[in-house]
Coordinates of C-alpha atoms and ligand atoms in Angstrom, one line a residue:
X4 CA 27.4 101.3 29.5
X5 CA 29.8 104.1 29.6
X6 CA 31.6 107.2 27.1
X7 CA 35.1 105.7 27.9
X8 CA 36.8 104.0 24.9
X9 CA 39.8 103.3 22.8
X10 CA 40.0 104.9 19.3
X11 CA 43.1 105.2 17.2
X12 CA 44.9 103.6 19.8
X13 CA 44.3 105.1 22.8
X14 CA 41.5 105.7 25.1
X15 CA 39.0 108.7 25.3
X16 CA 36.3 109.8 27.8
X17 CA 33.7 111.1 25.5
X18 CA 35.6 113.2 22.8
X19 CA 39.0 113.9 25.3
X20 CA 42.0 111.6 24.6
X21 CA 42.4 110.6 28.4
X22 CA 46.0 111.7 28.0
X23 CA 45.2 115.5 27.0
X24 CA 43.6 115.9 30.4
X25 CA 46.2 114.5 32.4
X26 CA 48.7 116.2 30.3
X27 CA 46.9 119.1 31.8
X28 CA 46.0 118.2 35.5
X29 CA 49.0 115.5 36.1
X30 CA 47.9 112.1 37.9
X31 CA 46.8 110.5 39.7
X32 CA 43.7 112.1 38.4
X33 CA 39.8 111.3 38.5
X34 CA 38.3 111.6 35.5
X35 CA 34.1 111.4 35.0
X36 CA 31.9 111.5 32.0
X37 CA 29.4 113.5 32.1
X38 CA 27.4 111.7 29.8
X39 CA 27.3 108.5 31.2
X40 CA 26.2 109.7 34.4
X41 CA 23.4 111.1 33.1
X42 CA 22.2 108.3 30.6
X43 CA 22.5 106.1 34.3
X44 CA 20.6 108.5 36.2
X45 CA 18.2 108.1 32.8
X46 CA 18.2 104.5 33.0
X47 CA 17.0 105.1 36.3
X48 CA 14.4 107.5 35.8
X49 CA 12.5 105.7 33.1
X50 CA 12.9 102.4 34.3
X51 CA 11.0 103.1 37.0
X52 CA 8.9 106.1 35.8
X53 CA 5.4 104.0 36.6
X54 CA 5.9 104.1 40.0
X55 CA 6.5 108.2 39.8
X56 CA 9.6 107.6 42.7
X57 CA 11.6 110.1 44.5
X58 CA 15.2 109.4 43.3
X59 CA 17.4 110.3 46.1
X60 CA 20.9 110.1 44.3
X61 CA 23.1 108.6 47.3
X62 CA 26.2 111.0 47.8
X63 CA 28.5 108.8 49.7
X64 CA 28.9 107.2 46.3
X65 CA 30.6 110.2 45.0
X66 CA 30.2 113.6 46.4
X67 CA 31.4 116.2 44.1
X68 CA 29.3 119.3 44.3
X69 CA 29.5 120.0 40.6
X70 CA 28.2 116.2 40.0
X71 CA 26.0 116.7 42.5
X72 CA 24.5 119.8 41.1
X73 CA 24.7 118.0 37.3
X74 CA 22.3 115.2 38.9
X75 CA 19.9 117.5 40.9
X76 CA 19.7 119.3 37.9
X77 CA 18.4 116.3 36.3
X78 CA 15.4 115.9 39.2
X79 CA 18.0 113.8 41.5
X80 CA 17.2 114.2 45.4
X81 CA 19.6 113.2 47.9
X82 CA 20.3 110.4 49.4
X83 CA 22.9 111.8 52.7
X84 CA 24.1 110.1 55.8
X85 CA 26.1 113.1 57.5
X86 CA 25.9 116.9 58.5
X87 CA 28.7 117.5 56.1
X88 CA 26.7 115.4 52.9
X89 CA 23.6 117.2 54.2
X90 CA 25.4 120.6 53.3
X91 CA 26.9 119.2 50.0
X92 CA 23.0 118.5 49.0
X93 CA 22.0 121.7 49.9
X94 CA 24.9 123.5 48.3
X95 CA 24.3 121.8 45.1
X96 CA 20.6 123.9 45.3
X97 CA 18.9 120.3 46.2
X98 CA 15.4 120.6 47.3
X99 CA 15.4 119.8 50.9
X100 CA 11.7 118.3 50.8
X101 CA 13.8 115.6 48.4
X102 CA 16.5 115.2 50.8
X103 CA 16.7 111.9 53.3
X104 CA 19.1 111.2 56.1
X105 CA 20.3 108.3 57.2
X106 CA 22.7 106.6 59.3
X107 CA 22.9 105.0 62.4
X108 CA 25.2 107.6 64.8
X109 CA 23.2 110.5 63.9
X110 CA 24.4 113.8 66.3
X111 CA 22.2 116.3 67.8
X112 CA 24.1 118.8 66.0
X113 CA 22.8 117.2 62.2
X114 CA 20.0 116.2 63.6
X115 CA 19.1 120.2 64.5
X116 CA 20.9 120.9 61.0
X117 CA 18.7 118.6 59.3
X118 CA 15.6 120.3 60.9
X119 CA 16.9 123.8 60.5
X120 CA 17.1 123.0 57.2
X121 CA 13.2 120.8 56.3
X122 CA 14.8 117.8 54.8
X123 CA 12.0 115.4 53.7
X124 CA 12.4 112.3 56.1
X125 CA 14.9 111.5 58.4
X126 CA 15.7 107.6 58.2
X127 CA 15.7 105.8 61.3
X128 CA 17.8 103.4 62.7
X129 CA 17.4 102.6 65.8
X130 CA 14.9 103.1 69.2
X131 CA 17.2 105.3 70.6
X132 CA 17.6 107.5 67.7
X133 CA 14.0 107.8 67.4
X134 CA 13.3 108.4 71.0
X135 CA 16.1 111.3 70.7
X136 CA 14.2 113.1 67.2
X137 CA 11.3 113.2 69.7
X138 CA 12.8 114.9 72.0
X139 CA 14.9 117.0 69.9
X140 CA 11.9 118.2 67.7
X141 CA 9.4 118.2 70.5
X142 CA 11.4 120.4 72.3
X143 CA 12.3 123.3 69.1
X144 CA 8.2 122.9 68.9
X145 CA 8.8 121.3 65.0
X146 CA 7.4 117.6 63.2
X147 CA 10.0 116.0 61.5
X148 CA 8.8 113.6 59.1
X149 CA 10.3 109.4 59.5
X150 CA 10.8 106.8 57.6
X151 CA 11.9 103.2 60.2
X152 CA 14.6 101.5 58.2
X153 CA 13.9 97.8 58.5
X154 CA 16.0 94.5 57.9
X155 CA 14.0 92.3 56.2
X156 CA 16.6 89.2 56.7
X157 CA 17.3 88.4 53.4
X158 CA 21.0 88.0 51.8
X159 CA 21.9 90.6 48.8
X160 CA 24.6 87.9 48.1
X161 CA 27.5 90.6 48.5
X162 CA 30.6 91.6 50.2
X163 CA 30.3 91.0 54.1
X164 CA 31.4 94.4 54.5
X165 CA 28.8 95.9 52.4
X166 CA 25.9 93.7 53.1
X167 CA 23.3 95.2 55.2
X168 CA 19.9 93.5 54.9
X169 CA 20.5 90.5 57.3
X170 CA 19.7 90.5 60.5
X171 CA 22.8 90.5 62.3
X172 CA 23.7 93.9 60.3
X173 CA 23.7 97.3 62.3
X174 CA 21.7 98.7 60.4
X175 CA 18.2 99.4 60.8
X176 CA 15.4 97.3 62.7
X177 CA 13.8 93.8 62.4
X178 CA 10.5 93.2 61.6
X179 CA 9.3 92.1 64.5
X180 CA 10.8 94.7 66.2
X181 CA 9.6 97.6 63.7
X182 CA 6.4 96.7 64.6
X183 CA 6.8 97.1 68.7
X184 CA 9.1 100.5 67.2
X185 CA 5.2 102.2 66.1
X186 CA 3.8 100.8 68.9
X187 CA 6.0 102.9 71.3
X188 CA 6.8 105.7 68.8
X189 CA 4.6 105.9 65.9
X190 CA 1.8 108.5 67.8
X191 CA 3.9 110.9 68.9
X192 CA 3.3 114.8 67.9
X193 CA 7.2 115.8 67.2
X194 CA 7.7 112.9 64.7
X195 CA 4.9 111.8 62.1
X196 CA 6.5 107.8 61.9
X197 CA 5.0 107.5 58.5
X198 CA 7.6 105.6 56.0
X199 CA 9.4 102.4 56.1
X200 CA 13.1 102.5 54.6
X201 CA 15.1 99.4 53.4
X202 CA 18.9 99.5 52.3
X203 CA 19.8 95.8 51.6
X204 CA 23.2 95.9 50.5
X205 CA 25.7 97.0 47.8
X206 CA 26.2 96.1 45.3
X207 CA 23.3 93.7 44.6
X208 CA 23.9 91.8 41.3
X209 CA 20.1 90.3 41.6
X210 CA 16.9 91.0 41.3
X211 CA 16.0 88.3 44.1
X212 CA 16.6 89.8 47.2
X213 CA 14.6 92.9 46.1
X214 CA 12.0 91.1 45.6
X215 CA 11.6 88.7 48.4
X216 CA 12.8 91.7 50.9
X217 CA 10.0 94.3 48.9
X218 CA 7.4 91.8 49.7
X219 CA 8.4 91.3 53.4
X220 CA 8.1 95.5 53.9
X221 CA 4.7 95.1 52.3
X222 CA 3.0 93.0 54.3
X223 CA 4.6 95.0 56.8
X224 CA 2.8 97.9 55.9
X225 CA 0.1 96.4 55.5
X226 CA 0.0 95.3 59.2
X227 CA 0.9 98.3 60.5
X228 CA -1.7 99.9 58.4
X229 CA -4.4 97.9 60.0
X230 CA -3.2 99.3 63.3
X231 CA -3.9 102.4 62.3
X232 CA -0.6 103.5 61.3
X233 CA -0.7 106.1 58.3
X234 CA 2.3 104.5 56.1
X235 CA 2.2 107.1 53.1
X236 CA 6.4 106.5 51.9
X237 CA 8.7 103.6 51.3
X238 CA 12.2 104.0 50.5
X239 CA 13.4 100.9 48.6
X240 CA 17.5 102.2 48.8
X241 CA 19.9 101.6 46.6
X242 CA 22.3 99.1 45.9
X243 CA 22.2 98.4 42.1
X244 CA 25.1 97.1 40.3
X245 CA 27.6 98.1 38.3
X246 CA 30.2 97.0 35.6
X247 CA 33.7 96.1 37.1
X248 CA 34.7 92.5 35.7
X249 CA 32.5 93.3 32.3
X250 CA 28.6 92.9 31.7
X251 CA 27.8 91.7 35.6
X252 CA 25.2 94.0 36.4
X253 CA 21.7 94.0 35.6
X254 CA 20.3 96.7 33.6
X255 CA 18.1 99.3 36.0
X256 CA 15.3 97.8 33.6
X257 CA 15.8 94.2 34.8
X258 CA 15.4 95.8 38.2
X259 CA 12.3 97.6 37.4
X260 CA 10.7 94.5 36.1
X261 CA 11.2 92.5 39.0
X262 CA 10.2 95.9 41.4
X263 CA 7.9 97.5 39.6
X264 CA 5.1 94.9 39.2
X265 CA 5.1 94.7 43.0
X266 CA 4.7 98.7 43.8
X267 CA 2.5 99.5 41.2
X268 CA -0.8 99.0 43.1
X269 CA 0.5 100.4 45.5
X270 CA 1.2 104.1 44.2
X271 CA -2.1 104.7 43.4
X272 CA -5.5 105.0 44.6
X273 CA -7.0 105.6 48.5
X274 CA -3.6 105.2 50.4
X275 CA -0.7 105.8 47.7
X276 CA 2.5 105.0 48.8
X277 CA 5.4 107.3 47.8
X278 CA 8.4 105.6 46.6
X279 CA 11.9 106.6 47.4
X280 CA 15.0 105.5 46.0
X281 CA 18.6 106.0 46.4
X282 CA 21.1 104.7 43.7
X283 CA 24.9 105.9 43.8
X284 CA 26.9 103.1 42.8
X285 CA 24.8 102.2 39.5
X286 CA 25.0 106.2 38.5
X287 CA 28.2 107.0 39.3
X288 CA 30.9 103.8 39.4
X289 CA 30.9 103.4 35.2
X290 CA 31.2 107.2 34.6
X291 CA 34.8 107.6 36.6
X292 CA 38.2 105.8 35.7
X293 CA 41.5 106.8 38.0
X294 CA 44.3 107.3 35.8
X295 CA 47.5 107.2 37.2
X296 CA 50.9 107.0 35.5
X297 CA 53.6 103.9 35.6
X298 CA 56.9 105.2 37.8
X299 CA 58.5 101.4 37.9
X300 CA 58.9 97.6 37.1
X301 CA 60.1 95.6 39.2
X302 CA 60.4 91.6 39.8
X303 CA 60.5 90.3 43.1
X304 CA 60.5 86.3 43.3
X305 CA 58.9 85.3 40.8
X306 CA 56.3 88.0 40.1
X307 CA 56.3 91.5 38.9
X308 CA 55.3 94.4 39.5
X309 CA 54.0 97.5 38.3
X310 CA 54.3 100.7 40.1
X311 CA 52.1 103.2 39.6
X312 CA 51.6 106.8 41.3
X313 CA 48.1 105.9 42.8
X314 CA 47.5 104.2 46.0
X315 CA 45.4 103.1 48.7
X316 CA 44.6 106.5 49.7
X317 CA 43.3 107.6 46.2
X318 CA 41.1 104.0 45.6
X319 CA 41.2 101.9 48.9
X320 CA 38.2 99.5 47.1
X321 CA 40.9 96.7 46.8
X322 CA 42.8 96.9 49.7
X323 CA 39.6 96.9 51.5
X324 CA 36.9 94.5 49.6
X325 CA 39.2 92.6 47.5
X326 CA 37.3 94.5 44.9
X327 CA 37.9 93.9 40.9
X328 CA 39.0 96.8 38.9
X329 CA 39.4 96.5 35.5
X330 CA 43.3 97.9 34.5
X331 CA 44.5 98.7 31.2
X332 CA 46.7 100.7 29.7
X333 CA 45.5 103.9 28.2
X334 CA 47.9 103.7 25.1
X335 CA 48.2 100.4 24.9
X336 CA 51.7 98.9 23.0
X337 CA 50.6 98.3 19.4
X338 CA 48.3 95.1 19.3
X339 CA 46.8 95.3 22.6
X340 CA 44.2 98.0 21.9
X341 CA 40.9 95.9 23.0
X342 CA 38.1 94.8 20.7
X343 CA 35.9 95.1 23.7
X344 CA 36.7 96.3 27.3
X345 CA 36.9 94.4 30.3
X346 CA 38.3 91.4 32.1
X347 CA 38.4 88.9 28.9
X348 CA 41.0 91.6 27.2
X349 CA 43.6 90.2 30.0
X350 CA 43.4 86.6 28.0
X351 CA 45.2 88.4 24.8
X352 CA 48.0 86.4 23.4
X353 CA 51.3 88.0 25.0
X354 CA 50.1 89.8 28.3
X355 CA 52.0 89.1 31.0
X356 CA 51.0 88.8 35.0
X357 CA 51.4 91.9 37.2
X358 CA 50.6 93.0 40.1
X359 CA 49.7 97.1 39.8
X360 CA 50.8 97.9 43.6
X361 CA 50.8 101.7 44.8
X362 CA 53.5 104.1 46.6
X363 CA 52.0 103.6 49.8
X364 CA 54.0 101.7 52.9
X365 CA 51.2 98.7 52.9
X366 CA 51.5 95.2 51.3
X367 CA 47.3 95.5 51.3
X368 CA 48.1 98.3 48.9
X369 CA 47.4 97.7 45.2
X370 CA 44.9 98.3 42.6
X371 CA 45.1 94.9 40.7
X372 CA 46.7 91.7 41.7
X373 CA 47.9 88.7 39.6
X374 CA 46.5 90.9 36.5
X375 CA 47.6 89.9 32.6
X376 CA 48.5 93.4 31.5
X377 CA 50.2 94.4 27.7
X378 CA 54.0 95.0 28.3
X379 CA 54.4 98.4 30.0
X380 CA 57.5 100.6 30.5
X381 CA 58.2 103.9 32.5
X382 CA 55.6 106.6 32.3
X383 CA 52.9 104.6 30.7
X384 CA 49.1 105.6 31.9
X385 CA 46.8 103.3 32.9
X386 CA 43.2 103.5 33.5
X387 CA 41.3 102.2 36.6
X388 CA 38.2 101.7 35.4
X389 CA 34.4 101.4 37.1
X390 CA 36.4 104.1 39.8
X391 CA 33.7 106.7 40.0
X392 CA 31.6 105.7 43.0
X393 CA 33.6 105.2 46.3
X394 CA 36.6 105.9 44.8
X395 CA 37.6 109.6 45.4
X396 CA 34.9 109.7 48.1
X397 CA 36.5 106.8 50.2
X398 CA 40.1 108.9 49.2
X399 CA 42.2 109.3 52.5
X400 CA 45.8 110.8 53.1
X401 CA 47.7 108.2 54.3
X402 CA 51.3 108.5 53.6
X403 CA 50.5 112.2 53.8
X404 CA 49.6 112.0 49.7
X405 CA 47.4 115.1 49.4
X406 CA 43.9 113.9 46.9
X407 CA 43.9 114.0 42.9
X408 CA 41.8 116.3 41.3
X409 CA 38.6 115.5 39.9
X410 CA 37.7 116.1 36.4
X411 CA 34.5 116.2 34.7
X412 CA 34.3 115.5 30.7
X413 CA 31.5 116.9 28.8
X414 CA 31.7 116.1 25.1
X415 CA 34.9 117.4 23.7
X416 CA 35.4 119.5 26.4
X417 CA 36.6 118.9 30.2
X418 CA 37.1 121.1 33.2
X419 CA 38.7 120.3 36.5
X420 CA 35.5 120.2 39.6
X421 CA 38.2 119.6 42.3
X422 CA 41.5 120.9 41.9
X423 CA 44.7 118.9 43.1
X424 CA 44.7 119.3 46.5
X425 CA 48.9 120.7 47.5
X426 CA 51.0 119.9 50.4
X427 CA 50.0 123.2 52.5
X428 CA 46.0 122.8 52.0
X429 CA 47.0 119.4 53.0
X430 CA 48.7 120.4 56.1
X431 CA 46.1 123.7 56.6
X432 CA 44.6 122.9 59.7
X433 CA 47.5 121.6 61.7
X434 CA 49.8 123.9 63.9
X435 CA 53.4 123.1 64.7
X436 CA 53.2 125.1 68.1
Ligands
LLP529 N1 21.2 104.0 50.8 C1 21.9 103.6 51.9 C2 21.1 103.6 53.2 C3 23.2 103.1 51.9 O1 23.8 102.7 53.0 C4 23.9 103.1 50.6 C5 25.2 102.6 50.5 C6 23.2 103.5 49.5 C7 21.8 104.0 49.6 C8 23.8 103.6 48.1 O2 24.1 102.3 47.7 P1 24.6 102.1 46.1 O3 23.4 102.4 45.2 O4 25.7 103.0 45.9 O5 25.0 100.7 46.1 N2 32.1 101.5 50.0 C9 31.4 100.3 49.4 C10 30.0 100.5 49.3 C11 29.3 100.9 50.6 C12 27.8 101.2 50.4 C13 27.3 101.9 51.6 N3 25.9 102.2 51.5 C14 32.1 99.9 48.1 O6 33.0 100.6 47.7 O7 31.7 99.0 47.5

């Protein structure tokens, strides 16, 4: 579900016409709707409102302060893996009791930021890591409060790059090992060991893996309970899908009827259990498109292509994953404005095949290959849809191509949350002597 659409012709986030804000802020340009990150943050929210969770929106998915402060406003926590997301959470007025940190190259500088600043669990990745909050904490005289972030060996059924649950991944500890991890660590006095995290993957189109890795970090718990282990948090991560190709990903509720059932015992009574969660992807990927504007056609061979004034650097998800962006344009030639948006549009009688290839110096750089696109000319927009999480937050300069602006829509009105970064700010911190 999202607020972008086509009416009269032409597509609109919210009540903007898409081209009024770029007549205003040029492209290639971000553009989010408020709205529809807030109905996913919702979906969320209320899906899961038995089990009373802490919902640690996950800032690598999009880091805007303003959106940010839009979903803390809302109850969101943060989800933060760096010193530098750490500060974005805190700018954004997030409570730092709501606030985890992950990540498996944590440095003793965020790790004493993250204490200065009382975040609610640090999540652990590794022996060494642990050993090195102990001494860091036990030395400033503080507890820092842990959750062990476990690999319950089960396969999300996603992208290689982005799959984390199996036991080969980097990520985290297995459950063998978890167990020898509270053994050796769990009674010390700097760090109260007292959560268990799990990040699976992302995106995860099923309910299955949750399931069958939730069940694996119970009994889990319950072991290490029976050792005497106080386990009072577990932090299922995040990982839920998203629309790219059209309806792929389940609904937050189909999630919640799968999870729920399994936690609900479990957040009540003598030894509740806290539940974390950290979503980014399922909040924030439907409520961004990239728009960026057609500078020329050309044929090579046998196949053409269209090039547009966004690139690698501004959405690197298909050079990178192979990942499926929906493209269209966002005043379509008369007859191709879609019934319904998505990839069965490209099977419209009289589209032709494309590839939409960016300005950058790469052959890996392109936002849509082999696509059936309406005829385009010169200056046409088009729309990269399901952009809003890792998009502009994955944004590099390569090419020296300073980052588009972000825009945020809210109803019929829209104001810019990151201006267009220019050559100099670019350039800022680099000397020529
Ligand atoms: N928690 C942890 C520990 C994570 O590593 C991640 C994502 C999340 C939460 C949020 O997952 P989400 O709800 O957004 O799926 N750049 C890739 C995605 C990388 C995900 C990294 N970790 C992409 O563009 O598909």
């Amino acid at each position: 579900m999202d607020h972008f659409a086509y009416r009269s012709g032409e597509l609109y986030c919210e009540d903007v016409p898409v081209a009024r804000i770029v007549e205003s802020v040029g492209t290639p340009a971000y553009i989010y709707s408020s709205a529809t990150l807030l109905h996913h943050y919702d979906a969320v929210a209320t899906a899961f409102a038995a089990l009373r969770p802490i919902i640690c929106y996950s800032i690598k998915s999009c880091p805007n302060l303003h959106i940010c402060r839009l979903l803390k406003d809302r109850g969101a926590g943060f989800d933060v893996v760096s010193g530098g997301e750490l500060l974005r959470a805190l700018r954004a007025s997030g409570d730092p009791a709501k606030i985890v940190f992950a990540g498996v190259g944590k440095t003793d500088d965020e790790i004493n930021l993250a204490l200065d600043s009382k975040i609610g669990w640090f999540n652990i990745e590794s022996e060494a890591e642990l050993a090195n909050l102990i001494e860091i904490a036990g030395r400033r005289g503080v507890v820092a409060r842990a959750a062990l972030r476990v690999n319950p060996d089960v396969d999300p059924k996603t992208h290689r790059y982005t799959s984390t649950g199996k036991k080969e991944s980097k990520f985290g500890v297995d459950l063998e090992r978890a167990r020898r991890v509270f053994q050796e660590y769990g009674r010390h006095g700097s760090v109260r060991l007292c959560g268990i995290h799990l990040h699976i993957g992302s995106p995860v189109n099923t309910v299955e893996p949750y399931v069958s890795a939730i069940r694996k970090t119970l009994t889990l718990i319950d072991e290490l309970r029976s050792d005497g282990f106080a386990i009072d948090t577990l932090d299922i991560g995040g990982g839920f899908g998203a629309h790219y190709k059209s309806s792929e990903a389940p609904p937050a509720v189909a999630y919640a009827e799968a999870i729920v059932p399994l936690l609900t015992d479990r957040v009540g009574g003598a030894n509740p259990l806290s539940i974390i969660m950290e979503p980014g992807r399922s909040i924030a990927a439907n409520a961004g498109i990239l728009v960026a504007r057609t500078l020329y056609l050309k044929k090579s061979g046998e196949r053409d292509f269209l090039i547009v004034d966004a690139g690698m650097n501004d959405l690197i998800r298909p050079a990178l994953y192979e990942a499926y962006h929906f493209v269209w344009p966002v005043r379509p030639a008369t007859g191709f404005v879609p019934a319904e948006r998505g990839e069965s549009t490209t099977t419209m009688p009289g589209c032709l095949p494309m590839d939409v290839v960016g300005p950058v110096c790469e052959s890996g750089d392109f936002l849509a290959k082999d696509r059936m696109l309406p005829p385009m000319q010169r200056g046409d927009l088009v729309a990269v849809f399901t952009a809003g999480a890792y998009g502009m937050a994955m944004a590099s300069h390569y090419n020296s191509r300073p980052n588009p602006p972000e825009v945020l829509v809210e109803g019929g009105a829209f104001r810019v949350i990151r201006r267009r970064e220019g050559y100099e700010e670019m350039m800022a911190g680099e000397s020529v002597t």
